[in-house]
Coordinates of C-alpha atoms in Angstrom, one line a residue:
M26 CA 171.4 148.2 159.0
T27 CA 167.7 148.7 160.0
V28 CA 165.9 146.2 162.2
P29 CA 162.7 145.5 161.6
H30 CA 160.3 146.0 164.8
A31 CA 158.9 142.7 166.0
P32 CA 155.3 141.9 165.6
A33 CA 153.1 140.8 168.2
P34 CA 153.2 136.8 168.5
T35 CA 150.2 136.2 166.7
L36 CA 149.5 133.9 163.5
G37 CA 149.2 136.9 161.5
R38 CA 147.6 137.2 158.1
P39 CA 148.0 133.4 156.7
F40 CA 145.7 132.6 159.3
A41 CA 143.0 135.5 159.0
P42 CA 139.8 134.8 157.1
S43 CA 139.8 135.3 153.5
R44 CA 138.2 135.2 150.4
L45 CA 139.5 131.3 150.0
A46 CA 137.9 130.6 153.6
M47 CA 134.5 132.1 152.5
A48 CA 134.7 129.9 149.2
A49 CA 135.5 127.0 151.1
G50 CA 132.5 127.5 153.3
L51 CA 130.4 128.1 150.4
A52 CA 131.7 124.7 148.7
L53 CA 131.1 122.8 152.0
G54 CA 127.3 124.2 151.9
A55 CA 126.9 123.1 148.4
A56 CA 128.7 120.0 148.6
T57 CA 126.3 118.8 151.8
G58 CA 123.8 117.1 149.3
A59 CA 126.7 115.9 147.0
Q60 CA 129.6 113.9 147.4
A61 CA 132.0 115.7 145.4
Q62 CA 134.1 118.5 147.0
S63 CA 136.1 121.2 145.8
L64 CA 139.8 122.2 145.5
V65 CA 139.4 124.9 148.0
E66 CA 137.4 122.9 150.3
L67 CA 139.8 120.2 150.6
Y68 CA 142.8 122.7 151.0
E69 CA 141.0 124.3 153.7
A70 CA 140.4 120.6 155.3
A71 CA 144.2 119.8 154.8
R72 CA 145.2 123.1 156.4
S73 CA 143.6 122.1 159.4
F74 CA 144.6 118.5 159.6
D75 CA 148.0 118.1 157.5
A76 CA 150.6 117.1 159.9
T77 CA 153.6 118.7 158.1
Y78 CA 152.0 122.0 157.8
L79 CA 150.3 121.8 161.5
S80 CA 154.2 121.4 162.4
A81 CA 155.6 124.4 160.4
R82 CA 152.5 126.6 162.6
S83 CA 153.6 125.4 165.5
Q84 CA 157.3 126.0 165.2
Y85 CA 156.4 129.5 164.1
D86 CA 154.4 130.3 167.2
A87 CA 157.7 128.6 169.0
N88 CA 160.0 130.7 167.0
L89 CA 158.0 134.3 167.8
F90 CA 158.1 133.3 171.6
R91 CA 161.5 132.4 171.4
A92 CA 162.2 136.0 169.7
A93 CA 160.3 137.9 172.4
Q94 CA 162.6 136.2 175.1
A95 CA 165.8 138.1 173.9
K96 CA 164.4 141.4 175.1
A97 CA 164.9 140.3 178.6
G98 CA 168.5 141.0 178.4
L99 CA 167.5 144.8 178.1
L100 CA 164.8 144.9 180.9
P101 CA 165.4 144.9 184.9
E102 CA 166.0 142.0 186.7
V103 CA 164.4 141.8 190.2
G104 CA 164.5 139.0 193.0
L105 CA 163.5 138.1 196.4
G106 CA 165.9 136.1 198.9
A107 CA 165.2 134.9 202.2
A108 CA 167.5 132.8 204.8
A109 CA 167.1 131.0 207.9
S110 CA 169.3 129.6 210.6
W111 CA 169.3 128.2 214.0
A112 CA 172.1 127.2 216.5
R113 CA 172.7 125.6 219.6
R114 CA 175.9 125.9 221.8
E115 CA 177.2 124.4 225.0
I116 CA 179.4 126.1 227.2
N117 CA 181.6 124.5 230.1
G118 CA 179.6 124.5 233.5
G119 CA 176.5 123.4 231.8
T120 CA 175.3 126.5 230.1
D121 CA 173.4 126.1 227.0
T122 CA 172.5 128.6 224.5
T123 CA 170.4 129.0 221.5
S124 CA 170.2 131.4 218.5
N125 CA 168.4 132.0 215.7
S126 CA 168.5 134.3 212.8
Q127 CA 166.3 135.3 209.9
S128 CA 167.0 137.8 206.5
A129 CA 165.1 138.5 203.7
T130 CA 166.9 140.4 200.8
L131 CA 164.9 142.5 197.8
S132 CA 167.7 142.9 194.7
A133 CA 167.5 144.5 191.2
S134 CA 169.2 145.4 188.4
Q135 CA 169.0 147.4 185.6
P136 CA 171.6 147.1 181.9
L137 CA 173.0 150.3 181.4
Y138 CA 175.2 149.5 178.8
R139 CA 175.6 146.0 177.7
P140 CA 176.0 146.2 173.7
V141 CA 176.1 142.2 173.5
N142 CA 172.4 142.2 174.7
K143 CA 171.3 144.8 172.5
L144 CA 172.9 143.0 169.4
I145 CA 171.0 139.9 170.7
N146 CA 167.4 141.6 170.8
D147 CA 168.3 142.8 167.1
Q148 CA 169.0 139.4 166.0
A149 CA 165.9 138.3 167.5
L150 CA 163.9 140.9 165.7
L151 CA 165.4 139.6 162.5
S152 CA 164.9 136.2 163.7
V153 CA 160.6 137.0 163.4
D154 CA 161.2 137.7 159.7
V155 CA 162.7 134.3 159.1
A156 CA 159.9 132.4 160.8
K157 CA 157.5 134.3 158.7
A158 CA 159.2 133.1 156.0
T159 CA 159.4 129.6 157.1
L160 CA 155.6 129.3 157.4
T161 CA 154.8 130.9 154.0
L162 CA 157.1 128.4 152.6
A163 CA 155.2 125.6 154.2
E164 CA 151.8 127.0 153.3
Q165 CA 152.9 127.3 149.3
D166 CA 154.0 123.5 149.9
L167 CA 150.8 122.7 151.0
I168 CA 149.1 124.5 148.3
V169 CA 150.9 122.7 145.8
R170 CA 150.6 119.1 147.6
T171 CA 147.0 119.4 148.1
T172 CA 146.2 120.2 144.3
Q173 CA 149.0 117.3 143.0
S174 CA 147.0 115.0 145.1
Y175 CA 143.3 116.3 144.3
F176 CA 144.5 116.1 140.3
D177 CA 146.1 112.7 140.7
V178 CA 142.8 111.2 142.0
L179 CA 141.5 113.1 138.8
A180 CA 143.9 111.6 136.7
A181 CA 143.7 107.9 137.7
T182 CA 139.9 108.5 137.6
D183 CA 139.8 109.4 134.1
T184 CA 142.5 106.7 133.3
L185 CA 140.1 103.9 134.6
A186 CA 137.1 105.7 133.1
F187 CA 139.0 105.4 129.8
V188 CA 140.3 102.1 130.3
R189 CA 136.4 100.9 130.8
A190 CA 135.7 102.5 127.7
Q191 CA 138.1 100.9 125.7
K192 CA 137.3 97.7 127.2
T193 CA 133.8 98.1 126.1
A194 CA 134.9 98.8 122.5
V195 CA 137.2 96.0 122.5
A196 CA 134.5 93.5 123.7
E197 CA 132.3 94.8 121.0
Q198 CA 135.1 94.3 118.5
L199 CA 136.0 90.7 119.6
A200 CA 132.3 89.5 119.4
A201 CA 132.0 91.1 115.8
A202 CA 135.0 89.3 115.1
K203 CA 133.8 86.0 116.6
R204 CA 130.5 86.4 114.6
N205 CA 132.4 87.3 111.5
F206 CA 134.4 83.8 112.0
E207 CA 131.4 81.9 112.5
V208 CA 129.8 83.2 109.2
G209 CA 133.3 82.7 107.3
T210 CA 133.5 86.3 106.3
T211 CA 137.0 86.7 108.6
T212 CA 139.8 84.3 109.6
V213 CA 140.5 83.2 113.1
T214 CA 143.3 85.7 113.2
D215 CA 141.1 88.6 113.9
S216 CA 139.2 86.7 116.7
R217 CA 142.6 85.9 118.5
E218 CA 143.9 89.5 117.9
A219 CA 140.7 90.9 119.1
Q220 CA 140.8 88.5 122.3
A221 CA 144.7 89.7 123.3
S222 CA 143.4 93.1 122.9
F223 CA 140.6 92.4 125.5
D224 CA 142.9 90.5 127.7
L225 CA 145.7 93.2 127.8
V226 CA 143.0 95.9 128.4
V227 CA 141.7 93.7 131.5
A228 CA 145.0 93.9 133.2
Q229 CA 145.2 97.7 132.3
E230 CA 141.9 98.0 134.1
I231 CA 143.1 96.0 137.0
A232 CA 146.3 98.2 137.4
A233 CA 144.1 101.6 136.9
E234 CA 142.0 100.3 139.8
N235 CA 144.5 99.8 142.4
D236 CA 146.3 103.2 141.1
L237 CA 143.3 104.9 141.9
R238 CA 142.7 103.2 145.2
V239 CA 146.4 104.6 146.2
K240 CA 145.9 108.0 145.0
Q241 CA 142.7 108.1 146.9
L242 CA 143.9 106.9 150.0
T243 CA 146.9 109.7 149.9
L244 CA 144.1 112.5 149.2
D245 CA 142.2 111.3 152.3
Q246 CA 145.3 110.9 154.3
L247 CA 146.2 114.5 153.7
V248 CA 142.5 116.1 154.3
G249 CA 141.9 114.0 156.8
R250 CA 138.7 112.2 155.4
V251 CA 137.6 109.4 153.9
A252 CA 136.3 108.4 150.6
V253 CA 136.8 111.9 148.7
A254 CA 135.6 112.6 145.9
P255 CA 137.2 115.5 143.8
K256 CA 135.2 117.5 141.4
P257 CA 136.3 117.2 137.8
L258 CA 136.9 119.9 135.4
V259 CA 134.3 121.3 133.3
A260 CA 134.1 119.8 129.8
P261 CA 134.9 121.4 127.6
V262 CA 137.8 123.6 129.7
V263 CA 139.4 126.7 128.8
L264 CA 142.6 126.9 130.6
P265 CA 143.9 130.4 132.0
P266 CA 146.7 132.1 129.8
L267 CA 150.0 132.7 131.2
L268 CA 150.4 136.1 132.4
P269 CA 152.7 137.7 132.1
A270 CA 153.7 135.7 129.0
D271 CA 157.7 136.8 129.6
P272 CA 159.7 135.0 131.6
Q273 CA 161.9 137.9 132.7
A274 CA 158.6 139.5 134.1
W275 CA 158.5 136.6 136.5
V276 CA 162.2 136.4 137.3
A277 CA 161.6 140.2 138.2
L278 CA 159.2 139.2 140.8
N279 CA 162.1 137.6 142.9
D280 CA 162.8 140.5 145.1
E281 CA 163.8 140.4 148.7
T282 CA 160.1 139.5 149.4
H283 CA 160.4 136.0 148.1
P284 CA 160.5 133.7 151.1
T285 CA 163.8 131.9 150.4
I286 CA 165.5 135.1 149.6
L287 CA 164.2 136.7 152.7
Q288 CA 165.4 133.9 154.7
A289 CA 168.7 134.2 153.3
T290 CA 169.2 137.9 153.5
R291 CA 167.8 137.8 157.0
G292 CA 170.6 135.0 157.7
L293 CA 173.2 137.2 156.4
E294 CA 172.1 139.9 158.6
I295 CA 172.2 137.8 161.5
A296 CA 175.5 136.7 160.9
Q297 CA 176.6 140.4 160.7
L298 CA 175.1 140.9 164.1
E299 CA 177.0 138.0 165.5
T300 CA 180.4 139.4 164.3
R301 CA 179.6 142.5 166.4
K302 CA 178.5 140.5 169.4
A303 CA 182.1 138.7 168.9
E304 CA 183.8 141.9 169.1
A305 CA 181.6 143.5 171.7
G306 CA 183.4 140.7 173.7
H307 CA 186.1 143.4 174.5
K308 CA 183.7 146.1 175.5
P309 CA 182.9 146.5 179.3
T310 CA 179.2 146.5 180.9
V311 CA 177.7 148.6 183.0
D312 CA 174.8 148.1 185.4
L313 CA 172.5 149.7 187.8
V314 CA 172.3 147.4 191.3
A315 CA 169.8 148.1 194.1
Q316 CA 169.3 146.0 197.3
Y317 CA 167.5 146.1 200.2
Q318 CA 167.8 143.7 203.3
V319 CA 166.0 143.2 206.5
A320 CA 167.8 140.9 209.2
R321 CA 167.5 140.0 212.7
A322 CA 170.4 139.1 214.9
P323 CA 170.9 136.1 217.2
S324 CA 168.9 136.2 220.3
N325 CA 170.0 134.2 223.5
V326 CA 166.9 132.3 224.7
T327 CA 168.6 131.8 228.1
L328 CA 169.2 135.4 228.8
A329 CA 165.9 136.4 227.3
Q330 CA 167.7 139.0 225.4
N331 CA 165.6 140.7 222.6
S332 CA 166.6 140.3 219.2
V333 CA 168.2 142.8 217.3
R334 CA 166.8 144.1 214.0
S335 CA 168.6 145.6 211.0
N336 CA 167.6 147.6 207.8
N337 CA 170.2 147.7 204.9
A338 CA 169.8 149.4 201.7
S339 CA 172.1 150.0 198.9
I340 CA 172.1 151.4 195.3
G341 CA 174.9 152.1 193.2
V342 CA 176.5 151.4 189.7
Q343 CA 178.3 148.3 188.8
F344 CA 181.1 148.2 186.4
N345 CA 182.9 145.3 184.3
M346 CA 185.8 145.2 182.1
P347 CA 186.8 142.2 180.4
L348 CA 190.9 142.3 180.2
F349 CA 192.1 139.0 178.7
A350 CA 190.1 135.8 178.0
G351 CA 192.8 133.5 176.8
F352 CA 192.4 134.7 173.0
A353 CA 188.9 133.2 172.8
I354 CA 187.0 136.8 172.1
Q355 CA 189.8 137.2 168.7
N356 CA 189.5 133.4 167.5
R357 CA 185.2 134.1 167.6
V358 CA 185.6 137.1 165.7
K359 CA 187.3 135.1 162.8
E360 CA 184.9 132.3 163.1
T361 CA 181.9 134.9 162.8
L362 CA 183.7 136.4 159.9
S363 CA 183.8 133.1 158.2
L364 CA 180.1 132.4 158.9
E365 CA 179.1 135.8 157.5
N366 CA 180.9 134.9 154.3
K367 CA 178.7 131.8 154.5
A368 CA 175.6 133.5 154.6
R369 CA 176.4 135.8 151.9
T370 CA 177.3 132.6 149.5
D371 CA 174.2 131.1 150.6
L372 CA 172.4 134.2 149.5
D373 CA 173.8 134.0 146.4
A374 CA 173.2 130.4 145.8
A375 CA 169.1 131.1 146.9
K376 CA 169.1 134.0 144.2
R377 CA 170.8 131.9 141.5
G378 CA 168.4 128.9 142.4
I379 CA 165.4 130.6 142.4
D380 CA 166.1 132.3 139.2
L381 CA 166.7 129.0 137.6
A382 CA 163.5 127.3 139.5
T383 CA 161.3 130.2 137.8
R384 CA 162.5 130.1 134.3
S385 CA 162.2 126.3 134.5
A386 CA 158.8 126.5 135.7
F387 CA 157.9 129.1 133.1
L388 CA 159.1 126.6 130.4
G389 CA 157.2 124.2 131.8
V390 CA 153.7 125.9 131.8
L391 CA 154.8 127.1 128.4
S392 CA 155.5 123.4 127.0
G393 CA 152.3 122.0 128.9
Q394 CA 150.1 124.7 127.1
G395 CA 151.5 123.5 123.7
Q396 CA 151.1 119.9 124.4
V397 CA 147.4 120.6 125.5
K398 CA 146.9 122.2 122.1
A399 CA 148.3 119.3 120.0
L400 CA 146.7 116.6 121.9
E401 CA 143.4 118.5 121.3
A402 CA 144.1 118.3 117.6
A403 CA 145.1 114.7 118.0
E404 CA 141.8 113.5 119.9
A405 CA 140.2 114.9 116.8
S406 CA 142.4 113.3 114.3
S407 CA 142.3 109.8 116.3
Q408 CA 138.5 110.1 116.6
S409 CA 138.4 110.5 112.7
A410 CA 141.0 107.9 112.4
L411 CA 138.8 105.3 114.3
D412 CA 135.7 106.2 112.3
A413 CA 137.6 105.7 108.9
N414 CA 138.8 102.2 110.3
R415 CA 135.6 101.1 111.4
L416 CA 134.0 101.8 108.2
G417 CA 136.9 100.1 106.3
Y418 CA 136.6 97.4 108.4
Q419 CA 132.9 97.1 107.4
V420 CA 133.5 96.8 103.8
G421 CA 136.5 94.8 103.8
V422 CA 139.6 97.1 103.1
R423 CA 140.7 97.0 106.9
I424 CA 141.4 94.6 109.1
N425 CA 140.3 93.6 112.8
I426 CA 143.8 94.8 114.3
D427 CA 143.6 98.0 112.5
V428 CA 140.5 98.9 114.2
L429 CA 141.9 98.0 117.4
N430 CA 144.9 99.8 117.2
A431 CA 142.9 103.2 116.2
Q432 CA 140.8 102.7 119.5
S433 CA 144.1 102.2 121.7
Q434 CA 145.3 105.1 120.0
L435 CA 141.9 107.2 120.8
F436 CA 142.0 106.5 124.3
Q437 CA 145.5 107.0 125.1
T438 CA 145.2 110.2 123.4
K439 CA 142.2 111.2 125.6
R440 CA 144.2 110.3 128.8
D441 CA 147.1 112.2 127.8
L442 CA 145.1 115.2 127.1
A443 CA 143.4 115.0 130.4
Q444 CA 146.8 114.6 132.2
A445 CA 148.0 117.4 130.2
R446 CA 145.5 119.8 131.3
Y447 CA 146.0 118.9 135.1
N448 CA 149.6 119.6 134.5
V449 CA 149.4 123.1 133.2
L450 CA 146.8 123.9 135.9
L451 CA 149.3 122.4 138.6
G452 CA 152.4 124.1 136.7
G453 CA 151.0 127.5 136.9
L454 CA 151.0 127.1 140.9
R455 CA 154.5 125.6 140.9
L456 CA 155.5 128.6 138.7
K457 CA 153.8 131.2 141.3
Q458 CA 155.6 129.1 144.1
A459 CA 158.8 129.4 142.4
S460 CA 158.4 133.3 142.2
G461 CA 157.4 133.5 145.8
R462 CA 153.9 134.9 145.1
L463 CA 151.8 131.9 145.6
V464 CA 148.8 132.6 148.3
P465 CA 145.5 130.2 149.0
E466 CA 143.5 132.5 147.0
D467 CA 145.5 131.8 143.6
L468 CA 143.0 128.3 144.1
L469 CA 140.0 130.4 143.3
P470 CA 140.3 130.3 139.4
I471 CA 141.4 126.7 139.5
N472 CA 138.1 126.0 141.8
S473 CA 135.9 127.9 138.9
L474 CA 136.8 125.4 136.4
L475 CA 135.5 122.4 138.5
V476 CA 132.1 121.2 137.6
R477 CA 129.4 123.1 140.2

């Protein structure tokens, strides 16, 4: 097994300037005179404010420095020690003597053969890949969460706009029903039906206003701003095609570079090294040790004798061989073998889970695109049905409730169509996330569909 070299403990590519950061800067400059913000701009704001992502970023930094600590077991150790003592002694006859001594010791050791230390360092190098994959997953999650919150606000705004438009239309129908009742061309039933529809749409308006406030607060908290106003999609909007159009092609992307698979793969390799560490418990260790000591011998103050100074230097090789540890090493090997099997099973489970998630996400996008086309056709049909019912009501072949139902169906279709478009765009990001290919630059195509 080849162990990768540990990169320098920096944040790496995820935090380097990119096209996305430049696009966010342009969007920020364009939004200076306006209140609306683009998706890219809000993502960059969330990246520097979201507590979940910042926590993952700090953990990544900590993991890099933790991995660097493992190399200490292969490097020399140097220590400096000093000691001083003072003593007083009384002798029969009244003679008092005092003595003091001082010493300083410089010691060093260099591991020559320590297989466990080498394996620990190899594990640390592998853990760097795990930390990087964990940060990538956190970044992908932030992309999806930001887009989800962005479209939630747009969807709630659309719902409120459609409800208010329906309220206006129902109010006009209610006024017409009352006028017709006053002149005797319709019954009181039309007026009461219109009033009931108006009261219902007022209740829907209240619920829509509250839902928009909640969605707005959620987005504000995510990006660390107040009263964020997302830019809406252009109208008419042409959604990007799903490429590649074959689910197997998306599944084929799930190689060892997928963050989740990379985590599980490195986890298995670390478990295998842990087994080798346990087996190395039977092996000896060899160290190169050296020491230099300067000491001053006790002096007799009464006799005014001069102190004696001595210098001692030594260098050698130290050998240690474990003989018996109460079967601890044998049982540790059995434990690590079981954990190795667990890691291998976790890797298989990760691959299967990613395969299922990718196929499900692909079908979700495909279904969403079909829904958009069907709802676009339904919108045109609902508009035609409403026009026909209004005309029929004017000539007396339709009643008021027919017009009200047609209006309700049209606005419901418009709301469902807007939501379906948001779901397709978000589903495309979720598909890339499931395949492990989602990067911040994937927001640029969606950003190009927003109002300038």
